[in-house]
Amino acid sequence: MALWLFKSEPDVFGWPDQVALGDTGGEWHGIRNYQARNNMRLMQLGDRGFFYHSSIGKEIVGIVEVIGPSHPDSTTDDPRWDCVNVRAQRPFAHAVTLDKIRNHPALTEMVLVKNSRLSVQPVRPEEWDIICALGQTEP
DNA sequence: GCCAACGTTGGC
DNA sequence: GCCAACGTTGGC
């Protein structure tokens, strides 16, 4: 099982919107970046990811589960763009802010820190565990 | 709202 | 295939 991080602007689509989709979840569509798309193509059922609020909040607020494999993005006819389906798994007891991540000595190599523009990115297991602990959430 | 960083496009 | 111009993202 692999671990990821999904970014979204909460005023467009935030954690409450993801929760509202329920157990059937929905497409993580609208990604128009090759690196992010390639990451989604690598995803398998049961993979999990952090849900990160960019711009407003700048914090990780919950965990999503990949429930649908990579397939064409229904919001475009352009065959280049694929997406996966995800559903909310659980919220963080405490959101983990970008500031906190930046200032944690073991998290300075995170993609979120190194390449802040990549909207779908891999997370290392040790990073996953540290952030879950900071959020007082089960891994 | 600004701007730096990054990705993409298109002319050559 | 290079690179300048342009557009977008996202932190501040």
PDB file of C-alpha atoms (C1' of nucleotides) in Angstrom:
ATOM      1  CA  MET A   1       0.000   0.000   0.000  1.00  0.00           C
ATOM      2  CA  ALA A   2       1.392   3.350  -1.034  1.00  0.00           C
ATOM      3  CA  LEU A   3       0.962   6.725   0.636  1.00  0.00           C
ATOM      4  CA  TRP A   4       0.196  10.058  -1.023  1.00  0.00           C
ATOM      5  CA  LEU A   5      -0.827  13.640  -0.478  1.00  0.00           C
ATOM      6  CA  PHE A   6      -3.678  15.372  -2.320  1.00  0.00           C
ATOM      7  CA  LYS A   7      -3.888  19.149  -2.392  1.00  0.00           C
ATOM      8  CA  SER A   8      -7.057  21.136  -2.765  1.00  0.00           C
ATOM      9  CA  GLU A   9      -8.121  24.709  -2.244  1.00  0.00           C
ATOM     10  CA  PRO A  10     -10.830  24.482   0.412  1.00  0.00           C
ATOM     11  CA  ASP A  11     -12.929  27.289  -1.074  1.00  0.00           C
ATOM     12  CA  VAL A  12     -13.216  25.188  -4.239  1.00  0.00           C
ATOM     13  CA  PHE A  13     -13.294  21.679  -2.788  1.00  0.00           C
ATOM     14  CA  GLY A  14     -12.454  21.113   0.865  1.00  0.00           C
ATOM     15  CA  TRP A  15     -12.505  18.293   3.355  1.00  0.00           C
ATOM     16  CA  PRO A  16     -16.206  18.852   4.201  1.00  0.00           C
ATOM     17  CA  ASP A  17     -17.014  18.452   0.499  1.00  0.00           C
ATOM     18  CA  GLN A  18     -15.088  15.177   0.419  1.00  0.00           C
ATOM     19  CA  VAL A  19     -16.906  13.957   3.533  1.00  0.00           C
ATOM     20  CA  ALA A  20     -20.238  14.918   1.960  1.00  0.00           C
ATOM     21  CA  LEU A  21     -19.568  12.487  -0.899  1.00  0.00           C
ATOM     22  CA  GLY A  22     -19.740   9.649   1.607  1.00  0.00           C
ATOM     23  CA  ASP A  23     -18.447   6.116   1.188  1.00  0.00           C
ATOM     24  CA  THR A  24     -18.879   6.145  -2.590  1.00  0.00           C
ATOM     25  CA  GLY A  25     -16.482   9.092  -2.786  1.00  0.00           C
ATOM     26  CA  GLY A  26     -15.744  10.772  -6.092  1.00  0.00           C
ATOM     27  CA  GLU A  27     -13.210  11.538  -8.810  1.00  0.00           C
ATOM     28  CA  TRP A  28     -10.089  13.496  -7.951  1.00  0.00           C
ATOM     29  CA  HIS A  29     -10.455  15.276 -11.257  1.00  0.00           C
ATOM     30  CA  GLY A  30      -9.171  18.479 -12.757  1.00  0.00           C
ATOM     31  CA  ILE A  31      -5.489  17.599 -12.514  1.00  0.00           C
ATOM     32  CA  ARG A  32      -3.656  19.021 -15.536  1.00  0.00           C
ATOM     33  CA  ASN A  33      -0.073  18.318 -14.625  1.00  0.00           C
ATOM     34  CA  TYR A  34       1.895  15.329 -15.869  1.00  0.00           C
ATOM     35  CA  GLN A  35       3.757  14.589 -12.662  1.00  0.00           C
ATOM     36  CA  ALA A  36       0.565  14.654 -10.624  1.00  0.00           C
ATOM     37  CA  ARG A  37      -1.214  12.515 -13.210  1.00  0.00           C
ATOM     38  CA  ASN A  38       1.629  10.012 -13.267  1.00  0.00           C
ATOM     39  CA  ASN A  39       1.378   9.702  -9.504  1.00  0.00           C
ATOM     40  CA  MET A  40      -2.330   8.935  -9.794  1.00  0.00           C
ATOM     41  CA  ARG A  41      -1.595   6.294 -12.439  1.00  0.00           C
ATOM     42  CA  LEU A  42       0.629   4.551  -9.898  1.00  0.00           C
ATOM     43  CA  MET A  43      -2.137   4.366  -7.309  1.00  0.00           C
ATOM     44  CA  GLN A  44      -3.834   1.127  -6.340  1.00  0.00           C
ATOM     45  CA  LEU A  45      -7.010   0.344  -4.478  1.00  0.00           C
ATOM     46  CA  GLY A  46      -6.475   0.723  -0.761  1.00  0.00           C
ATOM     47  CA  ASP A  47      -3.708   3.319  -1.102  1.00  0.00           C
ATOM     48  CA  ARG A  48      -4.196   6.231   1.238  1.00  0.00           C
ATOM     49  CA  GLY A  49      -3.441   9.919   1.104  1.00  0.00           C
ATOM     50  CA  PHE A  50      -3.406  13.041   3.213  1.00  0.00           C
ATOM     51  CA  PHE A  51      -5.978  15.701   2.346  1.00  0.00           C
ATOM     52  CA  TYR A  52      -4.184  19.067   2.346  1.00  0.00           C
ATOM     53  CA  HIS A  53      -5.848  22.466   2.266  1.00  0.00           C
ATOM     54  CA  SER A  54      -3.731  24.838   0.171  1.00  0.00           C
ATOM     55  CA  SER A  55      -3.947  28.657   0.190  1.00  0.00           C
ATOM     56  CA  ILE A  56      -6.539  28.790   2.983  1.00  0.00           C
ATOM     57  CA  GLY A  57      -5.416  26.958   6.086  1.00  0.00           C
ATOM     58  CA  LYS A  58      -2.299  25.355   4.589  1.00  0.00           C
ATOM     59  CA  GLU A  59      -2.760  22.279   6.699  1.00  0.00           C
ATOM     60  CA  ILE A  60      -3.406  18.565   6.484  1.00  0.00           C
ATOM     61  CA  VAL A  61      -6.913  17.903   7.723  1.00  0.00           C
ATOM     62  CA  GLY A  62      -7.704  14.272   7.020  1.00  0.00           C
ATOM     63  CA  ILE A  63      -7.013  10.974   5.311  1.00  0.00           C
ATOM     64  CA  VAL A  64      -8.588   9.684   2.100  1.00  0.00           C
ATOM     65  CA  GLU A  65      -8.595   6.192   0.629  1.00  0.00           C
ATOM     66  CA  VAL A  66      -8.166   5.346  -3.059  1.00  0.00           C
ATOM     67  CA  ILE A  67     -11.267   3.382  -4.068  1.00  0.00           C
ATOM     68  CA  GLY A  68     -11.122   3.589  -7.861  1.00  0.00           C
ATOM     69  CA  PRO A  69      -8.156   2.931 -10.148  1.00  0.00           C
ATOM     70  CA  SER A  70      -6.771   5.455 -12.620  1.00  0.00           C
ATOM     71  CA  HIS A  71      -9.230   6.180 -15.428  1.00  0.00           C
ATOM     72  CA  PRO A  72      -9.981   9.030 -17.867  1.00  0.00           C
ATOM     73  CA  ASP A  73     -10.951  12.316 -16.203  1.00  0.00           C
ATOM     74  CA  SER A  74     -14.663  12.828 -16.899  1.00  0.00           C
ATOM     75  CA  THR A  75     -14.294  16.608 -16.865  1.00  0.00           C
ATOM     76  CA  THR A  76     -12.309  16.714 -20.109  1.00  0.00           C
ATOM     77  CA  ASP A  77     -12.233  15.078 -23.546  1.00  0.00           C
ATOM     78  CA  ASP A  78      -8.461  15.420 -23.620  1.00  0.00           C
ATOM     79  CA  PRO A  79      -7.192  11.816 -23.429  1.00  0.00           C
ATOM     80  CA  ARG A  80      -4.023  12.893 -21.637  1.00  0.00           C
ATOM     81  CA  TRP A  81      -5.717  13.416 -18.280  1.00  0.00           C
ATOM     82  CA  ASP A  82      -6.623  10.652 -15.879  1.00  0.00           C
ATOM     83  CA  CYS A  83      -7.777  10.562 -12.280  1.00  0.00           C
ATOM     84  CA  VAL A  84      -8.568   8.177  -9.445  1.00  0.00           C
ATOM     85  CA  ASN A  85     -11.582   7.969  -7.124  1.00  0.00           C
ATOM     86  CA  VAL A  86     -11.175   8.651  -3.430  1.00  0.00           C
ATOM     87  CA  ARG A  87     -13.345   8.744  -0.335  1.00  0.00           C
ATOM     88  CA  ALA A  88     -12.841  10.329   3.080  1.00  0.00           C
ATOM     89  CA  GLN A  89     -11.485   7.860   5.609  1.00  0.00           C
ATOM     90  CA  ARG A  90     -11.039   9.889   8.778  1.00  0.00           C
ATOM     91  CA  PRO A  91     -10.366  13.459   9.880  1.00  0.00           C
ATOM     92  CA  PHE A  92      -7.341  14.574  11.873  1.00  0.00           C
ATOM     93  CA  ALA A  93      -8.056  15.345  15.521  1.00  0.00           C
ATOM     94  CA  HIS A  94      -5.702  18.295  15.025  1.00  0.00           C
ATOM     95  CA  ALA A  95      -4.838  19.750  11.620  1.00  0.00           C
ATOM     96  CA  VAL A  96      -1.105  19.687  10.893  1.00  0.00           C
ATOM     97  CA  THR A  97       0.003  23.000   9.448  1.00  0.00           C
ATOM     98  CA  LEU A  98       2.573  23.569   6.717  1.00  0.00           C
ATOM     99  CA  ASP A  99       4.468  25.702   9.210  1.00  0.00           C
ATOM    100  CA  LYS A 100       4.688  22.796  11.630  1.00  0.00           C
ATOM    101  CA  ILE A 101       5.854  20.478   8.842  1.00  0.00           C
ATOM    102  CA  ARG A 102       8.482  22.980   7.676  1.00  0.00           C
ATOM    103  CA  ASN A 103       9.847  23.283  11.192  1.00  0.00           C
ATOM    104  CA  HIS A 104      10.024  19.558  11.903  1.00  0.00           C
ATOM    105  CA  PRO A 105      13.599  18.297  11.396  1.00  0.00           C
ATOM    106  CA  ALA A 106      12.472  14.927   9.983  1.00  0.00           C
ATOM    107  CA  LEU A 107      10.072  16.436   7.453  1.00  0.00           C
ATOM    108  CA  THR A 108      12.315  18.834   5.545  1.00  0.00           C
ATOM    109  CA  GLU A 109      12.616  16.431   2.600  1.00  0.00           C
ATOM    110  CA  MET A 110       8.869  16.153   2.077  1.00  0.00           C
ATOM    111  CA  VAL A 111       7.700  16.926  -1.443  1.00  0.00           C
ATOM    112  CA  LEU A 112       5.268  19.394   0.119  1.00  0.00           C
ATOM    113  CA  VAL A 113       8.277  21.362   1.347  1.00  0.00           C
ATOM    114  CA  LYS A 114      10.589  20.777  -1.637  1.00  0.00           C
ATOM    115  CA  ASN A 115       8.093  21.147  -4.481  1.00  0.00           C
ATOM    116  CA  SER A 116       5.145  23.026  -3.125  1.00  0.00           C
ATOM    117  CA  ARG A 117       3.416  23.222  -6.500  1.00  0.00           C
ATOM    118  CA  LEU A 118       2.959  19.512  -7.104  1.00  0.00           C
ATOM    119  CA  SER A 119      -0.689  18.803  -6.330  1.00  0.00           C
ATOM    120  CA  VAL A 120      -0.564  15.003  -6.071  1.00  0.00           C
ATOM    121  CA  GLN A 121       2.595  13.727  -4.473  1.00  0.00           C
ATOM    122  CA  PRO A 122       4.106  10.673  -2.761  1.00  0.00           C
ATOM    123  CA  VAL A 123       4.634  10.544   1.022  1.00  0.00           C
ATOM    124  CA  ARG A 124       7.249   8.329   2.703  1.00  0.00           C
ATOM    125  CA  PRO A 125       6.053   5.923   5.411  1.00  0.00           C
ATOM    126  CA  GLU A 126       8.140   7.633   8.094  1.00  0.00           C
ATOM    127  CA  GLU A 127       6.707  11.017   7.095  1.00  0.00           C
ATOM    128  CA  TRP A 128       3.228   9.527   7.206  1.00  0.00           C
ATOM    129  CA  ASP A 129       3.729   8.224  10.743  1.00  0.00           C
ATOM    130  CA  ILE A 130       5.177  11.480  12.082  1.00  0.00           C
ATOM    131  CA  ILE A 131       2.345  13.551  10.637  1.00  0.00           C
ATOM    132  CA  CYS A 132      -0.310  11.165  11.932  1.00  0.00           C
ATOM    133  CA  ALA A 133       1.249  11.481  15.378  1.00  0.00           C
ATOM    134  CA  LEU A 134       1.244  15.285  15.111  1.00  0.00           C
ATOM    135  CA  GLY A 135      -2.403  15.155  14.093  1.00  0.00           C
ATOM    136  CA  GLN A 136      -3.192  12.725  16.895  1.00  0.00           C
ATOM    137  CA  THR A 137      -4.635  10.382  14.311  1.00  0.00           C
ATOM    138  CA  GLU A 138      -4.127   6.666  13.765  1.00  0.00           C
ATOM    139  CA  PRO A 139      -1.802   5.989  10.803  1.00  0.00           C
TER     140      PRO A 139
ATOM    141  C1'  DG B   1      -2.481  41.378  -4.347  1.00  0.00           C
ATOM    142  C1'  DC B   2       2.239  40.427  -5.274  1.00  0.00           C
ATOM    143  C1'  DC B   3       5.716  37.734  -6.991  1.00  0.00           C
ATOM    144  C1'  DA B   4       8.906  33.703  -7.194  1.00  0.00           C
ATOM    145  C1'  DA B   5       9.041  29.188  -8.862  1.00  0.00           C
ATOM    146  C1'  DC B   6       7.730  26.128 -11.931  1.00  0.00           C
ATOM    147  C1'  DG B   7       5.471  24.020 -16.067  1.00  0.00           C
ATOM    148  C1'  DT B   8       3.943  24.448 -20.792  1.00  0.00           C
ATOM    149  C1'  DT B   9       3.844  26.235 -25.372  1.00  0.00           C
ATOM    150  C1'  DG B  10       5.441  27.468 -29.687  1.00  0.00           C
ATOM    151  C1'  DG B  11       8.747  29.766 -32.849  1.00  0.00           C
ATOM    152  C1'  DC B  12      13.034  29.035 -34.719  1.00  0.00           C
TER     153       DC B  12
ATOM    154  C1'  DG C   1      15.890  20.347 -29.498  1.00  0.00           C
ATOM    155  C1'  DC C   2      16.529  24.880 -27.500  1.00  0.00           C
ATOM    156  C1'  DC C   3      14.798  28.634 -25.193  1.00  0.00           C
ATOM    157  C1'  DA C   4      11.953  32.825 -24.675  1.00  0.00           C
ATOM    158  C1'  DA C   5       7.402  33.991 -23.550  1.00  0.00           C
ATOM    159  C1'  DC C   6       3.588  33.085 -21.203  1.00  0.00           C
ATOM    160  C1'  DG C   7       0.355  31.075 -17.720  1.00  0.00           C
ATOM    161  C1'  DT C   8      -0.486  29.052 -13.240  1.00  0.00           C
ATOM    162  C1'  DT C   9       0.253  27.895  -8.554  1.00  0.00           C
ATOM    163  C1'  DG C  10       0.669  28.878  -3.971  1.00  0.00           C
ATOM    164  C1'  DG C  11       3.159  31.023  -0.075  1.00  0.00           C
ATOM    165  C1'  DC C  12       3.608  35.362   1.860  1.00  0.00           C
TER     166       DC C  12
END
